[in-house]
Amino acid sequence: MFFKKLIVSFLARKTKKAVDAWSKKSIKNQDKIFKKLIATLAKTKYGKDIGAHKEMCLVDFQKKSPINSYEDLSPYIKKISRGEKNVLWRGRPAYFAKTSGTTSGVKFIPLTIEMLKNQINSSKEALLLYAFYQNKFDAINGKMMFIQGSPVLKKHGQIKTGRLSGIVANHVPFFLQPNRLPSFETNSIENWDKKIEGIINETVDCDLRLIGGIPPWVIMYFQNILKKTHKENANIVFPNLSLYVHGGVNFKPYKNTLKSMVPNADFLELYPASEGFFAYQDDINDDGLLLLTNHGVFYEFIESDNFLQGVFQRITLKDVVLGKNYVLIISTCSGLWSYNIGDTVMFVNLNPYKIIITGRIKHYISAFGEHVISKEVETALDMCLMKFGGEVFSFTVCPNINPENGLPHHDWFIEFIKKPANFSSFCEYLDTSLRKQNIYYNDLVKNNIIRPLVVNCVKVGSFNNYMKSIGKLGGQNKCPLLSNDRKIGDFLSNYLI
């Protein structure tokens, strides 16, 4: 045990030194990655189709390689699935990372061995930096659990396919295998309810020290294990549980709930995706995520407002400024070129480069011309929870264009774990907070074009029922926060309290 702790301590110090070095030369890192990517691009089917050459400069690349969606690259991905080589990257990718996303159907994202190594190393860096700064090296002496997708891989054409988390689960180092939970058999269960039951049975008596997964599913796990053990919080069940690793959704609305469930744990945010690993929290006392500038990804950015107006001017890291929303465009060592992953980010520090995730470019409400974005609704809700208390399991917002009574408005559907005591004041402050952030929404309410938002409380389990109805319960799936139609809202209307 002491020997393991000594190794972790050594690796943590080594990682800290390496991260300090590369984070100080991010612009040079990006230049090197761009040149390396372009040298490979010129030898691929996609590169030849756009007229790429190995000496191509950034301006030429931006002219020749337009912004690509998954649908734009899908003809090339079909070629890869048939076994063709050198289509988007040299050779063939080792895997397809299967993802349903939040705005489209099933996607098969190429995943090369080079990118897989970057994915694994990025997670390792984040955990070792945490260990260094917090002087905590004991997690390796206990159990570590990640609530994730199935590790069972299938094939899409000739390429092995699975969820990213499931693929990574097949590459856990041998010396960590004894520490890993859940077991391969339990992790392979497809039915989410049965999987949670199996995980609880495997973990209830173990020495759990680290847990990872997106907040709603981790909350569900804790709720079930506390029900089974009749304990007040998870630290009574797991006295040594000291770290929760999360990502994929804004954590603030869930923070109070998870803090009450596991009061002695630190929270560490990561920013991985099937397309690449982009950032992580290098300091748990700083909400900014350190942008990974030498991990196989070349970044470009488009101002969100411009993007929505059809102006696709792309800038690189050296030209970003603080406080602006950017659409994230990536080119990677898995062969994604000028690819719009759909996320929006904002820089909160330029030395080193740190970002926060502000939402999805397709997730906004503009039914009345207000263009409310994810960051605005998340911030408004977080401010209300801080002021009035309460705990939220999940929420979503959609427009009500033709209400039975009164003016059109925004419908908020919230599943509370703990409802605020002064609910009417909570609702008023929620609308006020949103109006302060979005001048267009404020003008619409002020001029009686729409009325203030309406909060609809739904029964416990409502969001899980919705996700189950669309076949996306569990894993890394998450419910969209914003939509311009009533599909989710109409479903949840059947579960009003």
Coordinates of C-alpha atoms in Angstrom, one line a residue:
M1 CA 0.0 0.0 0.0
F2 CA 2.8 2.4 0.9
F3 CA 4.7 1.5 -2.2
K4 CA 1.6 2.3 -4.4
K5 CA 1.1 5.6 -2.7
L6 CA 4.8 6.5 -3.3
I7 CA 4.5 5.7 -7.0
V8 CA 1.4 8.0 -7.3
S9 CA 3.2 10.8 -5.4
F10 CA 6.1 10.5 -7.8
L11 CA 3.9 10.5 -10.9
A12 CA 1.9 13.5 -9.6
R13 CA 5.0 15.6 -9.2
K14 CA 6.2 14.6 -12.7
T15 CA 2.8 15.4 -14.2
K16 CA 2.6 18.8 -12.5
K17 CA 6.0 19.7 -14.0
A18 CA 5.0 18.6 -17.5
V19 CA 1.6 20.4 -17.4
D20 CA 3.3 23.6 -16.2
A21 CA 5.7 23.3 -19.2
W22 CA 3.2 22.8 -22.0
S23 CA 0.5 25.1 -20.7
K24 CA 3.0 28.0 -21.0
K25 CA 3.5 27.4 -24.7
S26 CA 0.0 26.7 -25.9
I27 CA 0.3 28.8 -29.1
K28 CA 3.4 26.9 -30.2
N29 CA 1.7 23.6 -29.3
Q30 CA -1.2 24.4 -31.6
D31 CA 1.1 25.4 -34.4
K32 CA 2.9 22.1 -34.1
I33 CA -0.3 20.1 -34.0
F34 CA -1.7 21.9 -37.0
K35 CA 1.4 21.1 -39.1
K36 CA 1.4 17.5 -38.0
L37 CA -2.3 17.2 -38.9
I38 CA -2.0 18.8 -42.3
A39 CA 0.9 16.5 -43.2
T40 CA -1.4 13.5 -42.7
L41 CA -4.5 15.3 -44.2
A42 CA -2.7 15.6 -47.6
K43 CA -2.5 11.7 -47.8
T44 CA -6.2 11.0 -47.1
K45 CA -9.2 10.7 -49.3
Y46 CA -10.8 13.7 -47.7
G47 CA -7.6 15.7 -48.1
K48 CA -7.3 14.9 -51.8
D49 CA -11.0 15.8 -52.3
I50 CA -10.4 19.3 -51.0
G51 CA -7.1 19.8 -52.6
A52 CA -5.0 19.7 -49.5
H53 CA -1.2 19.6 -49.6
K54 CA 1.4 19.1 -46.8
E55 CA 2.7 22.7 -46.9
M56 CA -0.9 24.2 -46.7
C57 CA -1.1 27.2 -44.4
L58 CA -4.0 27.9 -42.1
V59 CA -5.7 30.4 -44.4
D60 CA -5.7 27.8 -47.2
F61 CA -7.0 25.1 -44.9
Q62 CA -9.9 27.3 -43.8
K63 CA -10.8 28.1 -47.4
K64 CA -10.6 24.5 -48.6
S65 CA -12.0 22.7 -45.5
P66 CA -15.4 24.2 -44.6
I67 CA -17.0 23.7 -41.3
N68 CA -18.2 20.1 -41.2
S69 CA -21.1 18.5 -39.3
Y70 CA -21.3 14.8 -38.8
E71 CA -23.6 14.5 -41.7
D72 CA -21.0 16.2 -43.9
L73 CA -18.4 13.6 -43.0
S74 CA -20.8 10.6 -42.9
P75 CA -20.0 9.6 -46.6
Y76 CA -16.3 9.2 -45.5
I77 CA -17.3 7.3 -42.3
K78 CA -19.3 4.9 -44.4
K79 CA -16.2 4.2 -46.5
I80 CA -14.2 3.6 -43.3
S81 CA -16.9 1.1 -42.1
R82 CA -16.5 -0.8 -45.3
G83 CA -12.8 -1.3 -44.5
E84 CA -11.3 1.4 -46.8
K85 CA -8.0 2.9 -45.6
N86 CA -6.6 6.4 -45.5
V87 CA -10.0 8.0 -45.7
L88 CA -10.0 10.6 -43.0
W89 CA -6.7 9.6 -41.3
R90 CA -3.9 7.3 -42.1
G91 CA -4.9 3.6 -42.1
R92 CA -8.1 2.7 -40.4
P93 CA -9.3 3.9 -36.9
A94 CA -9.1 1.3 -34.2
Y95 CA -12.7 2.0 -33.1
F96 CA -15.9 3.9 -33.8
A97 CA -17.1 5.7 -30.6
K98 CA -20.9 5.4 -30.9
T99 CA -22.8 8.4 -29.6
S100 CA -26.4 9.5 -30.0
G101 CA -25.7 13.0 -29.0
T102 CA -28.4 15.4 -27.9
T103 CA -29.5 16.9 -31.2
S104 CA -29.2 14.1 -33.8
G105 CA -29.3 10.4 -34.4
V106 CA -26.6 7.8 -33.9
K107 CA -23.1 8.9 -34.8
F108 CA -20.0 6.7 -35.3
I109 CA -17.0 8.9 -34.5
P110 CA -13.6 7.6 -35.6
L111 CA -11.2 6.8 -32.7
T112 CA -7.6 6.1 -33.5
I113 CA -5.1 4.6 -31.1
E114 CA -3.3 7.9 -31.0
M115 CA -6.5 9.7 -29.9
L116 CA -7.4 6.9 -27.4
K117 CA -4.0 7.4 -25.7
N118 CA -4.7 11.1 -25.5
Q119 CA -8.1 10.4 -23.9
I120 CA -6.6 8.1 -21.3
N121 CA -3.6 10.3 -20.6
S122 CA -5.8 13.3 -20.1
S123 CA -7.9 11.6 -17.5
K124 CA -4.7 10.4 -15.8
E125 CA -3.2 13.9 -15.8
A126 CA -6.3 15.4 -14.2
L127 CA -6.4 12.8 -11.4
L128 CA -2.6 13.2 -10.7
L129 CA -2.9 17.0 -10.6
Y130 CA -5.7 16.6 -8.2
A131 CA -3.6 14.3 -6.0
F132 CA -0.6 16.7 -6.2
Y133 CA -2.6 19.8 -5.2
Q134 CA -4.7 18.2 -2.5
N135 CA -1.8 16.0 -1.3
K136 CA -4.1 12.9 -1.6
F137 CA -2.6 9.8 -2.9
D138 CA -4.7 7.1 -1.3
A139 CA -7.4 6.5 -4.0
I140 CA -5.3 3.7 -5.6
N141 CA -5.4 1.8 -2.3
G142 CA -9.2 1.5 -2.5
K143 CA -11.9 1.0 -5.1
M144 CA -12.7 3.4 -8.0
M145 CA -16.0 3.3 -9.8
F146 CA -17.1 4.9 -13.0
I147 CA -20.8 4.7 -13.9
Q148 CA -20.5 4.4 -17.7
G149 CA -21.5 2.7 -20.9
S150 CA -21.2 -1.0 -21.6
P151 CA -17.6 -2.3 -22.3
V152 CA -19.1 -4.9 -24.7
L153 CA -18.0 -3.9 -28.2
K154 CA -19.8 -4.7 -31.4
K155 CA -19.0 -3.9 -35.0
H156 CA -20.2 -1.2 -37.4
G157 CA -19.1 -2.7 -40.7
Q158 CA -15.5 -3.8 -40.1
I159 CA -14.7 -1.5 -37.2
K160 CA -15.1 -2.3 -33.5
T161 CA -17.8 0.0 -32.0
G162 CA -18.9 1.0 -28.5
R163 CA -19.5 4.0 -26.2
L164 CA -16.3 5.9 -25.6
S165 CA -16.5 5.1 -21.9
G166 CA -17.0 1.4 -22.7
I167 CA -14.0 1.4 -25.1
V168 CA -11.8 3.1 -22.5
A169 CA -12.9 0.5 -20.0
N170 CA -11.2 -2.1 -22.1
H171 CA -7.9 -0.3 -21.8
V172 CA -7.7 0.1 -18.0
P173 CA -4.0 -0.7 -17.0
F174 CA -3.6 -4.2 -15.5
F175 CA -2.4 -2.8 -12.2
L176 CA -5.6 -0.8 -11.7
Q177 CA -8.0 -3.7 -12.7
P178 CA -8.3 -5.0 -9.1
N179 CA -9.4 -1.5 -8.0
R180 CA -12.0 -1.0 -10.8
L181 CA -15.7 -1.2 -10.3
P182 CA -18.2 -2.3 -11.4
S183 CA -17.2 -5.7 -12.7
F184 CA -17.1 -6.3 -16.4
E185 CA -20.2 -8.5 -16.1
T186 CA -22.2 -5.9 -14.3
N187 CA -20.9 -3.1 -16.5
S188 CA -22.1 -5.1 -19.5
I189 CA -25.8 -5.1 -18.4
E190 CA -27.8 -3.1 -20.9
N191 CA -30.9 -2.5 -18.9
W192 CA -30.2 0.5 -16.8
D193 CA -32.4 -0.3 -13.8
K194 CA -30.8 -3.8 -13.5
K195 CA -27.4 -2.4 -14.0
I196 CA -27.8 0.0 -11.1
E197 CA -29.1 -2.9 -8.9
G198 CA -26.0 -4.9 -9.8
I199 CA -23.7 -2.0 -9.1
I200 CA -25.2 -1.5 -5.7
N201 CA -24.8 -5.1 -4.8
E202 CA -21.2 -5.0 -5.8
T203 CA -20.3 -1.8 -4.0
V204 CA -22.4 -1.6 -0.8
D205 CA -19.7 -3.2 1.3
C206 CA -16.5 -2.1 -0.6
D207 CA -13.9 0.6 0.2
L208 CA -15.0 3.0 -2.4
R209 CA -12.7 6.1 -2.7
L210 CA -13.5 7.6 -6.1
I211 CA -16.7 7.8 -8.2
G212 CA -17.2 9.2 -11.7
G213 CA -20.2 9.7 -14.0
I214 CA -22.7 12.4 -15.0
P215 CA -24.6 13.9 -12.1
P216 CA -28.2 12.6 -12.7
W217 CA -27.0 9.0 -12.8
V218 CA -24.6 9.3 -9.9
I219 CA -27.5 10.9 -7.9
M220 CA -29.7 7.9 -8.8
Y221 CA -27.0 5.5 -7.6
F222 CA -26.6 7.3 -4.3
Q223 CA -30.4 7.5 -3.8
N224 CA -30.7 3.8 -4.2
I225 CA -27.7 2.8 -2.1
L226 CA -28.9 5.1 0.7
K227 CA -32.3 3.5 0.5
K228 CA -30.8 0.1 0.8
T229 CA -28.5 0.9 3.7
H230 CA -30.8 3.3 5.5
K231 CA -27.9 5.8 5.9
E232 CA -28.1 9.6 5.9
N233 CA -25.3 10.1 3.3
A234 CA -22.8 8.2 1.2
N235 CA -19.8 9.0 3.4
I236 CA -21.4 6.9 6.1
V237 CA -21.6 4.0 3.7
F238 CA -18.1 4.8 2.2
P239 CA -16.0 6.7 4.8
N240 CA -13.0 7.0 2.4
L241 CA -15.0 8.3 -0.6
S242 CA -13.2 11.6 -1.2
L243 CA -13.5 12.4 -4.9
Y244 CA -16.3 12.7 -7.4
V245 CA -15.3 13.1 -11.1
H246 CA -17.9 14.6 -13.4
G247 CA -18.5 16.1 -16.8
G248 CA -21.0 16.4 -19.6
V249 CA -23.4 18.8 -18.0
N250 CA -23.3 22.0 -16.0
F251 CA -22.6 20.9 -12.4
K252 CA -23.9 23.9 -10.5
P253 CA -27.6 22.9 -10.3
Y254 CA -26.6 19.5 -8.9
K255 CA -23.8 20.6 -6.6
N256 CA -25.9 21.1 -3.4
T257 CA -27.6 17.8 -3.9
L258 CA -24.4 15.9 -4.3
K259 CA -22.7 17.8 -1.5
S260 CA -25.5 16.6 0.9
M261 CA -25.1 13.1 -0.4
V262 CA -21.3 12.9 -0.2
P263 CA -20.3 15.7 2.1
N264 CA -16.6 14.8 2.5
A265 CA -15.9 14.5 -1.2
D266 CA -14.1 17.0 -3.6
F267 CA -15.6 17.5 -7.0
L268 CA -13.4 17.5 -10.2
E269 CA -14.7 18.4 -13.6
L270 CA -13.5 16.9 -16.9
Y271 CA -14.4 17.8 -20.5
P272 CA -14.1 14.6 -22.5
A273 CA -16.1 13.8 -25.6
S274 CA -16.2 11.1 -28.2
E275 CA -14.4 13.5 -30.5
G276 CA -11.5 14.3 -28.1
F277 CA -10.5 15.3 -24.6
F278 CA -10.5 19.1 -24.5
A279 CA -10.0 20.3 -21.0
Y280 CA -10.0 19.5 -17.3
Q281 CA -10.1 21.2 -14.0
D282 CA -6.5 21.5 -12.8
D283 CA -7.5 23.3 -9.6
I284 CA -10.7 22.3 -7.8
N285 CA -10.9 25.8 -6.4
D286 CA -11.1 27.3 -9.9
D287 CA -14.1 26.6 -12.1
G288 CA -12.1 27.3 -15.2
L289 CA -11.0 24.2 -17.2
L290 CA -7.4 24.1 -18.5
L291 CA -7.6 23.8 -22.3
L292 CA -5.5 20.9 -23.5
T293 CA -3.4 22.3 -26.3
N294 CA -1.0 19.5 -27.1
H295 CA -3.4 16.5 -26.9
G296 CA -4.0 15.8 -30.6
V297 CA -6.6 18.5 -31.2
F298 CA -6.3 21.7 -33.2
Y299 CA -8.9 24.3 -32.1
E300 CA -10.7 27.0 -34.0
F301 CA -13.4 29.3 -32.7
I302 CA -16.3 31.2 -34.1
E303 CA -18.2 33.9 -32.1
S304 CA -21.6 32.4 -31.3
D305 CA -23.6 35.4 -32.4
N306 CA -21.8 35.4 -35.7
F307 CA -22.4 31.7 -36.2
L308 CA -26.1 32.0 -35.7
Q309 CA -26.2 34.8 -38.3
G310 CA -24.4 32.6 -40.8
V311 CA -21.0 34.4 -40.5
F312 CA -18.4 31.6 -40.0
Q313 CA -15.2 33.6 -39.4
R314 CA -12.8 31.2 -37.7
I315 CA -10.1 32.4 -35.3
T316 CA -7.4 30.5 -33.5
L317 CA -6.2 30.4 -29.9
K318 CA -4.0 33.5 -30.2
D319 CA -7.0 35.7 -31.1
V320 CA -9.6 34.7 -28.5
V321 CA -10.7 37.2 -25.9
L322 CA -12.2 36.8 -22.4
G323 CA -16.0 36.8 -21.9
K324 CA -17.2 35.9 -25.4
N325 CA -19.2 32.8 -26.3
Y326 CA -17.5 30.8 -29.0
V327 CA -18.6 27.8 -31.1
L328 CA -15.8 25.2 -30.8
I329 CA -14.4 23.8 -34.1
I330 CA -11.9 21.0 -34.0
S331 CA -9.5 19.1 -36.2
T332 CA -8.0 15.9 -34.7
C333 CA -5.7 13.0 -34.9
S334 CA -8.7 10.8 -35.5
G335 CA -9.5 12.5 -38.8
L336 CA -12.2 15.0 -37.9
W337 CA -11.6 18.1 -40.0
S338 CA -13.0 21.6 -39.2
Y339 CA -15.6 19.7 -37.2
N340 CA -18.4 21.5 -35.2
I341 CA -19.0 19.4 -32.1
G342 CA -21.9 21.6 -31.2
D343 CA -20.5 23.0 -27.9
T344 CA -20.0 26.6 -27.0
V345 CA -17.3 27.8 -24.6
M346 CA -16.1 31.0 -23.0
F347 CA -12.5 31.8 -22.0
V348 CA -12.1 32.9 -18.4
N349 CA -8.3 33.0 -18.4
L350 CA -5.7 33.5 -21.1
N351 CA -2.5 32.6 -19.1
P352 CA -2.9 29.7 -19.0
Y353 CA -5.9 29.2 -21.4
K354 CA -8.9 28.2 -19.4
I355 CA -12.5 27.8 -20.5
I356 CA -16.0 27.1 -19.1
I357 CA -18.6 25.2 -21.2
T358 CA -21.5 27.5 -21.8
G359 CA -23.9 25.2 -23.7
R360 CA -24.8 23.8 -27.1
I361 CA -25.1 26.0 -30.2
K362 CA -28.3 24.1 -31.1
H363 CA -29.8 24.3 -27.6
Y364 CA -31.5 27.6 -27.3
I365 CA -35.0 29.1 -27.3
S366 CA -35.8 31.7 -29.8
A367 CA -39.5 31.1 -30.3
F368 CA -40.2 34.8 -29.8
G369 CA -36.8 36.2 -31.0
E370 CA -35.3 36.1 -27.5
H371 CA -32.4 33.7 -28.2
V372 CA -32.0 32.4 -24.6
I373 CA -29.0 30.1 -24.3
S374 CA -28.0 27.3 -21.9
K375 CA -25.6 29.4 -19.8
E376 CA -28.4 31.9 -19.1
V377 CA -30.9 29.4 -17.8
E378 CA -28.3 27.5 -15.8
T379 CA -27.0 30.7 -14.2
A380 CA -30.6 31.8 -13.4
L381 CA -31.4 28.5 -11.7
D382 CA -28.1 28.4 -9.8
M383 CA -28.7 31.9 -8.5
C384 CA -32.2 30.9 -7.3
L385 CA -31.0 27.7 -5.6
M386 CA -28.3 29.7 -3.8
K387 CA -30.8 32.4 -2.6
F388 CA -33.8 30.2 -1.7
G389 CA -32.3 26.7 -1.3
G390 CA -33.7 23.6 -2.9
E391 CA -32.1 20.7 -4.8
V392 CA -32.7 19.8 -8.4
F393 CA -32.5 16.4 -10.1
S394 CA -33.1 17.7 -13.7
F395 CA -34.8 20.4 -15.6
T396 CA -35.7 21.5 -19.1
V397 CA -37.2 24.7 -20.7
C398 CA -39.4 25.0 -23.8
P399 CA -41.8 27.7 -25.2
N400 CA -45.5 27.7 -24.8
I401 CA -46.6 29.6 -27.9
N402 CA -50.4 29.0 -27.7
P403 CA -51.3 28.6 -24.0
E404 CA -54.9 28.0 -23.0
N405 CA -54.9 31.1 -20.9
G406 CA -52.8 34.3 -21.0
L407 CA -49.8 35.3 -23.0
P408 CA -47.2 33.0 -24.5
H409 CA -44.3 32.2 -22.2
H410 CA -41.4 29.9 -21.3
D411 CA -42.4 26.6 -19.6
W412 CA -39.8 25.4 -17.1
F413 CA -40.2 21.7 -16.0
I414 CA -38.2 21.0 -12.9
E415 CA -37.9 17.7 -10.9
F416 CA -36.9 18.8 -7.4
I417 CA -35.3 16.5 -4.9
K418 CA -36.0 19.3 -2.4
K419 CA -38.4 22.0 -3.3
P420 CA -37.6 25.6 -2.1
A421 CA -39.7 26.7 0.8
N422 CA -40.7 30.0 -0.7
F423 CA -41.7 28.7 -4.1
S424 CA -43.5 31.8 -5.4
S425 CA -40.5 34.0 -4.7
F426 CA -38.2 31.4 -6.2
C427 CA -40.2 31.6 -9.5
E428 CA -40.2 35.4 -9.5
Y429 CA -36.5 35.6 -8.9
L430 CA -35.9 33.0 -11.6
D431 CA -37.6 35.2 -14.2
T432 CA -35.8 38.3 -12.9
S433 CA -32.4 36.6 -13.1
L434 CA -33.1 35.5 -16.7
R435 CA -34.2 39.0 -17.6
K436 CA -31.0 40.5 -16.2
Q437 CA -28.9 38.3 -18.4
N438 CA -30.9 38.5 -21.7
I439 CA -32.0 41.9 -22.9
Y440 CA -34.2 40.5 -25.7
Y441 CA -36.1 38.3 -23.2
N442 CA -36.4 41.3 -20.9
D443 CA -37.9 43.5 -23.6
L444 CA -40.4 40.8 -24.6
V445 CA -41.7 40.5 -21.0
K446 CA -41.5 44.3 -20.3
N447 CA -43.6 45.0 -23.4
N448 CA -46.2 42.3 -22.7
I449 CA -45.3 40.2 -25.8
I450 CA -44.8 37.2 -23.5
R451 CA -45.5 36.9 -19.8
P452 CA -42.9 35.8 -17.1
L453 CA -41.8 32.2 -17.1
V454 CA -43.9 29.4 -15.6
V455 CA -42.3 26.8 -13.4
N456 CA -43.9 23.3 -13.6
C457 CA -42.9 20.9 -10.9
V458 CA -42.9 17.3 -12.0
K459 CA -43.0 14.0 -10.0
V460 CA -39.8 12.2 -8.9
G461 CA -38.7 9.9 -11.8
S462 CA -40.3 12.0 -14.5
F463 CA -37.1 12.7 -16.4
N464 CA -36.0 9.1 -16.1
N465 CA -39.3 8.1 -17.6
Y466 CA -38.8 10.5 -20.5
M467 CA -35.2 9.2 -21.1
K468 CA -36.5 5.6 -20.9
S469 CA -39.3 6.4 -23.4
I470 CA -36.7 7.4 -26.0
G471 CA -34.3 4.6 -25.2
K472 CA -31.6 6.7 -23.6
L473 CA -31.8 6.0 -19.9
G474 CA -28.4 5.8 -18.2
G475 CA -24.8 5.8 -19.4
Q476 CA -23.7 9.3 -20.6
N477 CA -27.1 10.3 -22.0
K478 CA -28.6 13.5 -20.8
C479 CA -31.8 15.4 -21.4
P480 CA -31.6 18.6 -23.4
L481 CA -32.0 21.7 -21.3
L482 CA -33.5 23.8 -24.0
S483 CA -35.7 23.2 -27.0
N484 CA -37.8 25.2 -29.5
D485 CA -40.6 22.6 -29.6
R486 CA -42.9 21.0 -27.1
K487 CA -41.9 17.3 -27.4
I488 CA -40.2 17.0 -24.0
G489 CA -42.6 19.5 -22.3
D490 CA -45.7 17.6 -23.6
F491 CA -44.3 14.4 -22.2
L492 CA -43.5 15.9 -18.8
S493 CA -46.9 17.6 -18.6
N494 CA -48.3 14.1 -17.8
Y495 CA -46.3 14.1 -14.6
L496 CA -47.1 17.4 -13.1
I497 CA -47.5 17.6 -9.3

